[in-house]
């Protein structure tokens, strides 16, 4: 879901694919052509933000999953993926994917990975 939201304009422009729910777009008073604009309209921003909020709910449900995995490496990998996904979803609430990057830089990725691993390690050691 996050990848589709990040790349919604690119996917529309380059491969003529739309992954956003058409019913949500129609309710916002927009059509798929809104994805071809240089900036997201208020209606498109509402659709993207609502989908990001729904994704945050799913991520809240999956948050404890890494701690339940016995294999250390897999558990750490899942914790990192969770942290990256949470951050990207938060970015989607603040940025316009039609006109702003909604991807992690290498530096940001590195920082998020380290933070996630430290948090995960503390949780596993202390529990």
The first five atom37 places (N, CA, C, CB, O) and aatype in JSON, in Angstrom:
{
  "aatype": [20, 20, 20, 20, 20, 20, 20, 20, 20, 20, 20, 20, 20, 20, 20, 20, 20, 20, 20, 20, 20, 20, 20, 20, 20, 20, 20, 20, 20, 20, 20, 20, 20, 20, 20, 20, 20, 20, 20, 20, 20, 20, 20, 20, 20, 20, 20, 20, 20, 20, 20, 20, 20, 20, 20, 20, 20, 20, 20, 20, 20, 20, 20, 20, 20, 20, 20, 20, 20, 20, 20, 20, 20, 20, 20, 20, 20, 20, 20, 20, 20, 20, 20, 20, 20, 20, 20, 20, 20, 20, 20, 20, 20, 20, 20, 20, 20, 20, 20, 20, 20, 20, 20, 20, 20, 20, 20, 20, 20, 20, 20, 20, 20, 20, 20, 20, 20, 20, 20, 20, 20, 20, 20, 20, 20, 20, 20],
  "atom_mask": [
    [1, 1, 1, 1, 1],
    [1, 1, 1, 1, 1],
    [1, 1, 1, 1, 1],
    [1, 1, 1, 1, 1],
    [1, 1, 1, 1, 1],
    [1, 1, 1, 1, 1],
    [1, 1, 1, 1, 1],
    [1, 1, 1, 1, 1],
    [1, 1, 1, 1, 1],
    [1, 1, 1, 1, 1],
    [1, 1, 1, 1, 1],
    [1, 1, 1, 1, 1],
    [1, 1, 1, 1, 1],
    [1, 1, 1, 1, 1],
    [1, 1, 1, 1, 1],
    [1, 1, 1, 1, 1],
    [1, 1, 1, 1, 1],
    [1, 1, 1, 1, 1],
    [1, 1, 1, 1, 1],
    [1, 1, 1, 1, 1],
    [1, 1, 1, 1, 1],
    [1, 1, 1, 1, 1],
    [1, 1, 1, 1, 1],
    [1, 1, 1, 1, 1],
    [1, 1, 1, 1, 1],
    [1, 1, 1, 1, 1],
    [1, 1, 1, 1, 1],
    [1, 1, 1, 1, 1],
    [1, 1, 1, 1, 1],
    [1, 1, 1, 1, 1],
    [1, 1, 1, 1, 1],
    [1, 1, 1, 1, 1],
    [1, 1, 1, 1, 1],
    [1, 1, 1, 1, 1],
    [1, 1, 1, 1, 1],
    [1, 1, 1, 1, 1],
    [1, 1, 1, 1, 1],
    [1, 1, 1, 1, 1],
    [1, 1, 1, 1, 1],
    [1, 1, 1, 1, 1],
    [1, 1, 1, 1, 1],
    [1, 1, 1, 1, 1],
    [1, 1, 1, 1, 1],
    [1, 1, 1, 1, 1],
    [1, 1, 1, 1, 1],
    [1, 1, 1, 1, 1],
    [1, 1, 1, 1, 1],
    [1, 1, 1, 1, 1],
    [1, 1, 1, 1, 1],
    [1, 1, 1, 1, 1],
    [1, 1, 1, 1, 1],
    [1, 1, 1, 1, 1],
    [1, 1, 1, 1, 1],
    [1, 1, 1, 1, 1],
    [1, 1, 1, 1, 1],
    [1, 1, 1, 1, 1],
    [1, 1, 1, 1, 1],
    [1, 1, 1, 1, 1],
    [1, 1, 1, 1, 1],
    [1, 1, 1, 1, 1],
    [1, 1, 1, 1, 1],
    [1, 1, 1, 1, 1],
    [1, 1, 1, 1, 1],
    [1, 1, 1, 1, 1],
    [1, 1, 1, 1, 1],
    [1, 1, 1, 1, 1],
    [1, 1, 1, 1, 1],
    [1, 1, 1, 1, 1],
    [1, 1, 1, 1, 1],
    [1, 1, 1, 1, 1],
    [1, 1, 1, 1, 1],
    [1, 1, 1, 1, 1],
    [1, 1, 1, 1, 1],
    [1, 1, 1, 1, 1],
    [1, 1, 1, 1, 1],
    [1, 1, 1, 1, 1],
    [1, 1, 1, 1, 1],
    [1, 1, 1, 1, 1],
    [1, 1, 1, 1, 1],
    [1, 1, 1, 1, 1],
    [1, 1, 1, 1, 1],
    [1, 1, 1, 1, 1],
    [1, 1, 1, 1, 1],
    [1, 1, 1, 1, 1],
    [1, 1, 1, 1, 1],
    [1, 1, 1, 1, 1],
    [1, 1, 1, 1, 1],
    [1, 1, 1, 1, 1],
    [1, 1, 1, 1, 1],
    [1, 1, 1, 1, 1],
    [1, 1, 1, 1, 1],
    [1, 1, 1, 1, 1],
    [1, 1, 1, 1, 1],
    [1, 1, 1, 1, 1],
    [1, 1, 1, 1, 1],
    [1, 1, 1, 1, 1],
    [1, 1, 1, 1, 1],
    [1, 1, 1, 1, 1],
    [1, 1, 1, 1, 1],
    [1, 1, 1, 1, 1],
    [1, 1, 1, 1, 1],
    [1, 1, 1, 1, 1],
    [1, 1, 1, 1, 1],
    [1, 1, 1, 1, 1],
    [1, 1, 1, 1, 1],
    [1, 1, 1, 1, 1],
    [1, 1, 1, 1, 1],
    [1, 1, 1, 1, 1],
    [1, 1, 1, 1, 1],
    [1, 1, 1, 1, 1],
    [1, 1, 1, 1, 1],
    [1, 1, 1, 1, 1],
    [1, 1, 1, 1, 1],
    [1, 1, 1, 1, 1],
    [1, 1, 1, 1, 1],
    [1, 1, 1, 1, 1],
    [1, 1, 1, 1, 1],
    [1, 1, 1, 1, 1],
    [1, 1, 1, 1, 1],
    [1, 1, 1, 1, 1],
    [1, 1, 1, 1, 1],
    [1, 1, 1, 1, 1],
    [1, 1, 1, 1, 1],
    [1, 1, 1, 1, 1],
    [1, 1, 1, 1, 1],
    [1, 1, 1, 1, 1],
    [1, 1, 1, 1, 1]
  ],
  "atom_positions": [
    [[0.84, -1.19, 0.0], [0.0, 0.0, 0.0], [0.88, 1.24, 0.0], [-0.95, 0.0, 1.21], [0.63, 2.18, -0.76]],
    [[1.89, 1.25, 0.85], [2.77, 2.41, 0.95], [3.45, 2.68, -0.39], [3.83, 2.2, 2.05], [3.51, 3.82, -0.84]],
    [[3.96, 1.64, -1.01], [4.64, 1.81, -2.3], [3.69, 2.38, -3.35], [5.2, 0.47, -2.77], [4.09, 3.23, -4.14]],
    [[2.46, 1.92, -3.36], [1.49, 2.43, -4.33], [1.17, 3.9, -4.07], [0.21, 1.59, -4.28], [0.98, 4.67, -5.01]],
    [[1.1, 4.28, -2.81], [0.84, 5.69, -2.49], [2.04, 6.56, -2.84], [0.49, 5.84, -1.0], [1.89, 7.65, -3.39]],
    [[3.23, 6.08, -2.52], [4.46, 6.83, -2.84], [4.56, 7.11, -4.33], [5.7, 6.07, -2.37], [4.91, 8.21, -4.75]],
    [[4.25, 6.11, -5.12], [4.49, 6.16, -6.56], [3.2, 6.33, -7.37], [5.2, 4.91, -7.0], [3.18, 5.99, -8.55]],
    [[2.15, 6.84, -6.76], [0.85, 6.9, -7.45], [0.93, 7.71, -8.74], [-0.21, 7.49, -6.53], [0.35, 7.32, -9.75]],
    [[1.63, 8.83, -8.74], [1.74, 9.66, -9.95], [2.63, 8.98, -10.98], [2.29, 11.07, -9.6], [2.3, 8.95, -12.17]],
    [[3.75, 8.45, -10.54], [4.68, 7.77, -11.45], [4.0, 6.59, -12.13], [5.94, 7.3, -10.69], [4.13, 6.41, -13.35]],
    [[3.29, 5.78, -11.36], [2.62, 4.62, -11.92], [1.56, 5.03, -12.94], [1.98, 3.79, -10.81], [1.38, 4.36, -13.96]],
    [[0.86, 6.12, -12.66], [-0.15, 6.6, -13.6], [0.51, 7.13, -14.88], [-1.02, 7.7, -12.94], [0.09, 6.79, -15.99]],
    [[1.53, 7.94, -14.71], [2.17, 8.57, -15.87], [2.96, 7.58, -16.73], [3.1, 9.69, -15.39], [2.92, 7.65, -17.96]],
    [[3.67, 6.66, -16.08], [4.59, 5.8, -16.81], [3.99, 4.48, -17.27], [5.77, 5.51, -15.97], [4.36, 3.97, -18.33]],
    [[3.08, 3.92, -16.5], [2.54, 2.61, -16.89], [1.01, 2.58, -16.91], [3.05, 1.54, -15.94], [0.4, 1.52, -17.04]],
    [[0.41, 3.76, -16.78], [-1.04, 3.9, -16.85], [-1.76, 2.97, -15.86], [-1.51, 3.6, -18.27], [-2.76, 2.34, -16.18]],
    [[-1.22, 2.92, -14.64], [-1.82, 2.1, -13.58], [-2.29, 3.0, -12.46], [-0.81, 1.04, -13.05], [-1.62, 3.97, -12.09]],
    [[-3.43, 2.67, -11.92], [-4.0, 3.41, -10.79], [-4.34, 2.39, -9.72], [-5.26, 4.25, -11.2], [-5.15, 1.49, -9.94]],
    [[-3.72, 2.54, -8.57], [-3.95, 1.62, -7.47], [-4.8, 2.24, -6.36], [-2.63, 1.16, -6.9], [-5.15, 1.56, -5.4]],
    [[-5.13, 3.51, -6.49], [-5.98, 4.15, -5.49], [-7.42, 3.71, -5.73], [-5.84, 5.7, -5.56], [-7.84, 3.55, -6.87]],
    [[-8.18, 3.52, -4.66], [-9.58, 3.1, -4.82], [-10.39, 4.15, -5.59], [-10.22, 2.83, -3.44], [-10.46, 5.31, -5.19]],
    [[-10.98, 3.72, -6.67], [-11.76, 4.64, -7.51], [-12.96, 5.22, -6.78], [-12.22, 3.93, -8.78], [-13.35, 6.36, -7.02]],
    [[-13.56, 4.43, -5.88], [-14.71, 4.94, -5.13], [-14.3, 6.08, -4.2], [-15.37, 3.81, -4.34], [-15.05, 7.03, -4.02]],
    [[-13.12, 5.97, -3.6], [-12.63, 7.05, -2.73], [-12.32, 8.29, -3.56], [-11.37, 6.6, -1.95], [-12.59, 9.42, -3.14]],
    [[-11.76, 8.08, -4.74], [-11.45, 9.21, -5.61], [-12.74, 9.9, -6.05], [-10.62, 8.75, -6.84], [-12.83, 11.13, -6.04]],
    [[-13.74, 9.12, -6.43], [-15.01, 9.69, -6.86], [-15.68, 10.45, -5.72], [-15.95, 8.58, -7.37], [-16.24, 11.53, -5.93]],
    [[-15.62, 9.9, -4.51], [-16.2, 10.58, -3.34], [-15.5, 11.9, -3.06], [-16.11, 9.67, -2.11], [-16.1, 12.83, -2.52]],
    [[-14.22, 11.99, -3.43], [-13.46, 13.23, -3.25], [-13.65, 14.19, -4.42], [-11.97, 12.91, -3.08], [-13.11, 15.3, -4.44]],
    [[-14.44, 13.75, -5.4], [-14.72, 14.61, -6.55], [-13.62, 14.68, -7.57], [-15.02, 15.96, -6.08], [-13.49, 15.67, -8.3]],
    [[-12.81, 13.61, -7.64], [-11.69, 13.6, -8.59], [-11.71, 12.31, -9.4], [-10.34, 13.75, -7.85], [-12.29, 11.3, -8.99]],
    [[-11.06, 12.35, -10.55], [-10.88, 11.17, -11.38], [-9.42, 10.81, -11.44], [-11.44, 11.39, -12.79], [-8.58, 11.5, -10.86]],
    [[-9.12, 9.74, -12.14], [-7.73, 9.27, -12.2], [-6.8, 10.3, -12.85], [-7.67, 7.97, -12.98], [-5.6, 10.3, -12.58]],
    [[-7.34, 11.17, -13.68], [-6.51, 12.19, -14.33], [-5.86, 13.13, -13.32], [-7.34, 12.99, -15.33], [-4.89, 13.81, -13.64]],
    [[-6.38, 13.19, -12.1], [-5.79, 14.01, -11.05], [-4.37, 13.58, -10.74], [-6.65, 13.95, -9.77], [-3.55, 14.37, -10.26]],
    [[-4.06, 12.31, -11.03], [-2.72, 11.78, -10.78], [-1.7, 12.31, -11.79], [-2.74, 10.26, -10.83], [-0.49, 12.16, -11.58]],
    [[-2.15, 12.91, -12.87], [-1.25, 13.45, -13.88], [-0.84, 14.89, -13.61], [-1.89, 13.37, -15.21], [-0.01, 15.44, -14.34]],
    [[-1.4, 15.51, -12.59], [-1.08, 16.9, -12.27], [0.32, 17.01, -11.65], [-2.14, 17.49, -11.31], [0.89, 16.02, -11.19]],
    [[0.84, 18.22, -11.64], [2.16, 18.42, -11.04], [2.09, 18.5, -9.52], [2.8, 19.7, -11.59], [3.1, 18.28, -8.84]],
    [[0.91, 18.8, -8.97], [0.68, 18.84, -7.53], [-0.67, 18.16, -7.26], [0.7, 20.32, -6.99], [-1.59, 18.22, -8.08]],
    [[-0.77, 17.54, -6.12], [-2.04, 16.89, -5.75], [-3.08, 17.94, -5.41], [-1.84, 15.92, -4.57], [-2.8, 18.91, -4.7]],
    [[-4.28, 17.74, -5.91], [-5.41, 18.6, -5.56], [-5.79, 18.32, -4.11], [-6.63, 18.35, -6.52], [-5.38, 17.3, -3.55]],
    [[-6.56, 19.21, -3.5], [-7.02, 18.93, -2.12], [-7.76, 17.59, -2.01], [-7.92, 20.07, -1.64], [-7.61, 16.88, -1.02]],
    [[-8.57, 17.27, -3.01], [-9.29, 16.0, -2.98], [-8.34, 14.8, -3.02], [-10.25, 15.91, -4.14], [-8.53, 13.84, -2.28]],
    [[-7.34, 14.87, -3.86], [-6.37, 13.77, -3.95], [-5.55, 13.67, -2.67], [-5.44, 13.98, -5.16], [-5.25, 12.57, -2.22]],
    [[-5.2, 14.81, -2.09], [-4.46, 14.78, -0.82], [-5.3, 14.1, 0.26], [-4.08, 16.22, -0.37], [-4.77, 13.34, 1.07]],
    [[-6.62, 14.38, 0.27], [-7.5, 13.74, 1.25], [-7.52, 12.22, 1.06], [-8.94, 14.3, 1.14], [-7.46, 11.47, 2.03]],
    [[-7.6, 11.78, -0.18], [-7.62, 10.33, -0.46], [-6.3, 9.7, 0.01], [-7.84, 10.07, -1.98], [-6.31, 8.67, 0.69]],
    [[-5.2, 10.3, -0.36], [-3.89, 9.75, 0.03], [-3.75, 9.74, 1.55], [-2.74, 10.56, -0.61], [-3.27, 8.76, 2.12]],
    [[-4.15, 10.82, 2.21], [-4.05, 10.9, 3.66], [-4.93, 9.85, 4.34], [-4.42, 12.3, 4.15], [-4.53, 9.24, 5.32]],
    [[-6.13, 9.66, 3.82], [-7.02, 8.65, 4.41], [-6.43, 7.25, 4.26], [-8.43, 8.71, 3.76], [-6.47, 6.45, 5.19]],
    [[-5.88, 6.96, 3.11], [-5.26, 5.65, 2.91], [-4.02, 5.49, 3.79], [-4.88, 5.46, 1.43], [-3.75, 4.4, 4.29]],
    [[-3.28, 6.57, 3.99], [-2.12, 6.52, 4.89], [-2.57, 6.28, 6.32], [-1.3, 7.83, 4.79], [-1.93, 5.52, 7.05]],
    [[-3.65, 6.92, 6.73], [-4.17, 6.7, 8.1], [-4.65, 5.26, 8.28], [-5.33, 7.68, 8.39], [-4.41, 4.65, 9.32]],
    [[-5.32, 4.72, 7.28], [-5.74, 3.31, 7.36], [-4.52, 2.39, 7.44], [-6.62, 2.93, 6.13], [-4.53, 1.39, 8.16]],
    [[-3.49, 2.73, 6.7], [-2.25, 1.95, 6.75], [-1.6, 2.05, 8.12], [-1.27, 2.42, 5.66], [-1.05, 1.07, 8.62]],
    [[-1.65, 3.22, 8.73], [-1.12, 3.36, 10.08], [-1.85, 2.42, 11.05], [-1.23, 4.82, 10.57], [-1.23, 1.86, 11.96]],
    [[-3.13, 2.27, 10.86], [-3.89, 1.33, 11.7], [-3.41, -0.09, 11.54], [-5.37, 1.41, 11.38], [-3.28, -0.83, 12.52]],
    [[-3.14, -0.49, 10.31], [-2.61, -1.84, 10.06], [-1.22, -1.99, 10.67], [-2.55, -2.13, 8.55], [-0.9, -3.03, 11.24]],
    [[-0.41, -0.95, 10.56], [0.94, -1.0, 11.14], [0.88, -1.07, 12.67], [1.76, 0.24, 10.7], [1.72, -1.7, 13.3]],
    [[-0.1, -0.43, 13.26], [-0.27, -0.52, 14.72], [-0.58, -1.96, 15.12], [-1.4, 0.43, 15.2], [-0.11, -2.44, 16.16]],
    [[-1.36, -2.63, 14.3], [-1.67, -4.04, 14.59], [-0.45, -4.94, 14.42], [-2.79, -4.52, 13.67], [-0.29, -5.91, 15.16]],
    [[0.41, -4.61, 13.46], [1.58, -5.46, 13.2], [2.78, -5.13, 14.07], [1.97, -5.35, 11.75], [3.76, -5.86, 14.06]],
    [[2.72, -4.04, 14.83], [3.87, -3.6, 15.64], [4.44, -4.68, 16.57], [3.47, -2.41, 16.45], [5.66, -4.78, 16.67]],
    [[3.63, -5.47, 17.24], [4.2, -6.47, 18.16], [4.79, -7.71, 17.46], [3.14, -6.92, 19.12], [5.43, -8.54, 18.11]],
    [[4.57, -7.83, 16.17], [4.94, -9.04, 15.46], [6.44, -9.37, 15.57], [4.56, -8.91, 14.01], [6.79, -10.53, 15.8]],
    [[7.31, -8.39, 15.4], [8.75, -8.66, 15.43], [9.18, -9.28, 16.75], [9.54, -7.36, 15.19], [10.01, -10.19, 16.78]],
    [[8.61, -8.81, 17.84], [8.97, -9.34, 19.15], [8.51, -10.77, 19.38], [8.4, -8.48, 20.21], [9.01, -11.44, 20.28]],
    [[7.58, -11.24, 18.57], [7.06, -12.6, 18.73], [7.84, -13.62, 17.91], [5.59, -12.64, 18.33], [7.59, -14.82, 18.01]],
    [[8.78, -13.16, 17.1], [9.55, -14.06, 16.25], [10.78, -14.55, 17.01], [9.97, -13.36, 14.93], [11.55, -13.75, 17.54]],
    [[10.95, -15.85, 17.06], [12.06, -16.43, 17.82], [13.42, -16.23, 17.15], [11.83, -17.9, 18.03], [14.4, -15.95, 17.83]],
    [[13.49, -16.37, 15.85], [14.75, -16.2, 15.13], [15.21, -14.75, 15.23], [14.6, -16.63, 13.65], [14.5, -13.83, 14.82]],
    [[16.4, -14.54, 15.79], [16.9, -13.19, 16.05], [17.02, -12.33, 14.8], [18.24, -13.27, 16.73], [16.58, -11.18, 14.78]],
    [[17.61, -12.9, 13.76], [17.83, -12.11, 12.55], [16.52, -11.75, 11.86], [18.72, -12.87, 11.58], [16.32, -10.61, 11.42]],
    [[15.63, -12.71, 11.76], [14.34, -12.44, 11.14], [13.55, -11.42, 11.98], [13.53, -13.75, 10.98], [12.92, -10.52, 11.44]],
    [[13.61, -11.59, 13.29], [12.93, -10.66, 14.18], [13.45, -9.23, 13.99], [13.11, -11.11, 15.64], [12.67, -8.28, 13.93]],
    [[14.77, -9.09, 13.91], [15.38, -7.77, 13.69], [14.98, -7.2, 12.33], [16.92, -7.86, 13.8], [14.69, -6.0, 12.22]],
    [[14.96, -8.03, 11.31], [14.58, -7.57, 9.97], [13.13, -7.06, 9.96], [14.75, -8.71, 8.95], [12.84, -6.02, 9.37]],
    [[12.25, -7.79, 10.6], [10.84, -7.39, 10.67], [10.71, -6.07, 11.45], [9.98, -8.5, 11.32], [9.91, -5.22, 11.07]],
    [[11.48, -5.91, 12.52], [11.44, -4.66, 13.29], [11.89, -3.48, 12.43], [12.34, -4.77, 14.54], [11.31, -2.4, 12.52]],
    [[12.9, -3.68, 11.61], [13.4, -2.61, 10.73], [12.34, -2.28, 9.67], [14.74, -3.04, 10.05], [12.06, -1.1, 9.42]],
    [[11.77, -3.29, 9.06], [10.74, -3.06, 8.04], [9.56, -2.3, 8.65], [10.26, -4.4, 7.43], [9.02, -1.4, 8.03]],
    [[9.17, -2.67, 9.84], [8.08, -1.99, 10.54], [8.42, -0.5, 10.74], [7.81, -2.67, 11.92], [7.59, 0.36, 10.46]],
    [[9.62, -0.22, 11.2], [10.02, 1.17, 11.44], [10.05, 1.98, 10.15], [11.4, 1.22, 12.12], [9.59, 3.12, 10.12]],
    [[10.58, 1.39, 9.1], [10.63, 2.08, 7.81], [9.22, 2.35, 7.29], [11.42, 1.26, 6.78], [8.94, 3.43, 6.77]],
    [[8.35, 1.38, 7.42], [6.96, 1.53, 6.95], [6.23, 2.6, 7.76], [6.22, 0.19, 7.04], [5.48, 3.39, 7.2]],
    [[6.43, 2.62, 9.07], [5.78, 3.63, 9.9], [6.24, 5.03, 9.5], [6.09, 3.37, 11.39], [5.43, 5.95, 9.42]],
    [[7.53, 5.19, 9.25], [8.05, 6.49, 8.87], [7.54, 6.93, 7.5], [9.57, 6.46, 8.88], [7.16, 8.09, 7.32]],
    [[7.53, 6.01, 6.55], [7.02, 6.36, 5.21], [5.55, 6.76, 5.27], [7.21, 5.18, 4.25], [5.12, 7.68, 4.57]],
    [[4.79, 6.08, 6.07], [3.37, 6.4, 6.2], [3.19, 7.79, 6.8], [2.65, 5.34, 7.05], [2.32, 8.55, 6.38]],
    [[4.01, 8.11, 7.79], [3.96, 9.46, 8.37], [4.34, 10.51, 7.32], [4.9, 9.56, 9.6], [3.75, 11.59, 7.27]],
    [[5.32, 10.2, 6.48], [5.7, 11.13, 5.41], [4.55, 11.35, 4.43], [6.94, 10.6, 4.64], [4.34, 12.47, 3.96]],
    [[3.81, 10.31, 4.15], [2.67, 10.43, 3.23], [1.58, 11.35, 3.78], [2.08, 9.05, 2.94], [0.81, 11.94, 3.01]],
    [[1.52, 11.49, 5.07], [0.55, 12.4, 5.67], [1.0, 13.86, 5.55], [0.32, 12.05, 7.15], [0.18, 14.78, 5.59]],
    [[2.3, 14.06, 5.4], [2.84, 15.42, 5.35], [3.24, 15.89, 3.96], [4.03, 15.51, 6.23], [3.25, 17.1, 3.69]],
    [[3.55, 14.97, 3.07], [4.08, 15.34, 1.76], [3.12, 14.98, 0.65], [5.41, 14.68, 1.53], [2.28, 14.09, 0.78]],
    [[3.27, 15.69, -0.45], [2.49, 15.47, -1.66], [3.31, 14.58, -2.6], [2.11, 16.83, -2.36], [4.31, 15.04, -3.15]],
    [[2.92, 13.32, -2.79], [3.73, 12.43, -3.62], [3.77, 12.82, -5.1], [3.2, 11.05, -3.5], [4.57, 12.27, -5.86]],
    [[2.94, 13.76, -5.52], [3.0, 14.22, -6.9], [4.1, 15.26, -7.1], [1.66, 14.81, -7.32], [4.64, 15.39, -8.19]],
    [[4.44, 15.99, -6.03], [5.42, 17.06, -6.17], [6.6, 16.99, -5.2], [4.74, 18.36, -6.01], [7.53, 17.78, -5.32]],
    [[6.56, 16.06, -4.26], [7.63, 15.95, -3.27], [8.08, 14.5, -3.15], [7.17, 16.5, -1.9], [7.27, 13.58, -3.32]],
    [[9.35, 14.29, -2.85], [9.8, 12.9, -2.65], [9.21, 12.32, -1.36], [11.34, 12.83, -2.61], [9.22, 12.96, -0.31]],
    [[8.72, 11.12, -1.48], [8.2, 10.4, -0.31], [8.94, 9.06, -0.23], [6.63, 10.19, -0.41], [8.34, 8.0, -0.09]],
    [[10.25, 9.17, -0.32], [11.13, 8.01, -0.21], [12.24, 8.37, 0.77], [11.72, 7.61, -1.61], [12.54, 9.54, 0.98]],
    [[12.83, 7.37, 1.37], [13.92, 7.6, 2.31], [15.24, 7.84, 1.58], [14.06, 6.41, 3.27], [15.56, 7.17, 0.59]],
    [[15.99, 8.8, 2.07], [17.36, 8.96, 1.61], [18.2, 7.86, 2.26], [17.93, 10.4, 1.95], [17.75, 7.22, 3.21]],
    [[19.39, 7.65, 1.77], [20.26, 6.64, 2.38], [20.56, 7.0, 3.83], [21.57, 6.5, 1.58], [20.59, 6.13, 4.7]],
    [[20.79, 8.28, 4.08], [21.1, 8.72, 5.44], [19.92, 8.48, 6.38], [21.47, 10.21, 5.44], [20.09, 7.95, 7.48]],
    [[18.73, 8.86, 5.95], [17.54, 8.64, 6.78], [17.29, 7.16, 7.0], [16.3, 9.29, 6.12], [16.95, 6.73, 8.11]],
    [[17.46, 6.36, 5.94], [17.29, 4.92, 6.07], [18.25, 4.37, 7.12], [17.51, 4.21, 4.72], [17.86, 3.59, 7.99]],
    [[19.51, 4.77, 7.03], [20.51, 4.29, 7.99], [20.15, 4.66, 9.42], [21.87, 4.86, 7.65], [20.27, 3.83, 10.33]],
    [[19.71, 5.88, 9.62], [19.31, 6.32, 10.96], [18.11, 5.54, 11.48], [19.0, 7.79, 10.95], [18.08, 5.15, 12.64]],
    [[17.13, 5.34, 10.62], [15.94, 4.59, 11.04], [16.28, 3.13, 11.34], [14.87, 4.66, 9.95], [15.74, 2.55, 12.28]],
    [[17.16, 2.55, 10.54], [17.57, 1.16, 10.77], [18.26, 1.04, 12.13], [18.52, 0.67, 9.64], [17.95, 0.15, 12.91]],
    [[19.21, 1.94, 12.4], [19.93, 1.88, 13.68], [18.98, 2.07, 14.85], [21.03, 2.95, 13.72], [19.05, 1.34, 15.84]],
    [[18.1, 3.04, 14.75], [17.13, 3.31, 15.81], [16.23, 2.1, 16.04], [16.29, 4.56, 15.47], [15.96, 1.72, 17.18]],
    [[15.75, 1.5, 14.96], [14.87, 0.33, 15.08], [15.6, -0.84, 15.71], [14.33, -0.07, 13.71], [15.05, -1.54, 16.56]],
    [[16.84, -1.06, 15.29], [17.6, -2.18, 15.85], [17.89, -1.98, 17.33], [18.9, -2.36, 15.09], [17.79, -2.92, 18.12]],
    [[18.25, -0.76, 17.71], [18.5, -0.48, 19.13], [17.24, -0.67, 19.97], [19.04, 0.94, 19.32], [17.28, -1.28, 21.04]],
    [[16.12, -0.14, 19.48], [14.85, -0.29, 20.19], [14.48, -1.77, 20.29], [13.73, 0.51, 19.48], [14.04, -2.24, 21.35]],
    [[14.65, -2.49, 19.19], [14.31, -3.91, 19.17], [15.21, -4.7, 20.12], [14.42, -4.46, 17.74], [14.74, -5.57, 20.85]],
    [[16.49, -4.39, 20.09], [17.43, -5.1, 20.96], [17.08, -4.85, 22.43], [18.89, -4.65, 20.67], [17.06, -5.78, 23.24]],
    [[16.8, -3.58, 22.79], [16.43, -3.27, 24.17], [15.18, -4.03, 24.58], [16.21, -1.76, 24.34], [15.1, -4.55, 25.69]],
    [[14.2, -4.1, 23.69], [12.95, -4.78, 23.99], [13.19, -6.27, 24.22], [11.95, -4.57, 22.87], [12.63, -6.86, 25.15]],
    [[14.0, -6.87, 23.37], [14.26, -8.32, 23.5], [15.08, -8.63, 24.74], [14.99, -8.86, 22.27], [14.82, -9.63, 25.41]],
    [[16.06, -7.8, 25.05], [16.92, -8.06, 26.22], [16.16, -7.83, 27.51], [18.16, -7.18, 26.18], [16.33, -8.57, 28.47]],
    [[15.33, -6.82, 27.53], [14.61, -6.47, 28.77], [13.37, -7.29, 29.01], [14.24, -5.03, 28.75], [12.8, -7.24, 30.1]],
    [[12.93, -8.05, 28.02], [11.71, -8.83, 28.23], [12.0, -10.28, 28.53], [10.81, -8.74, 27.03], [11.08, -11.07, 28.73]]
  ]
}
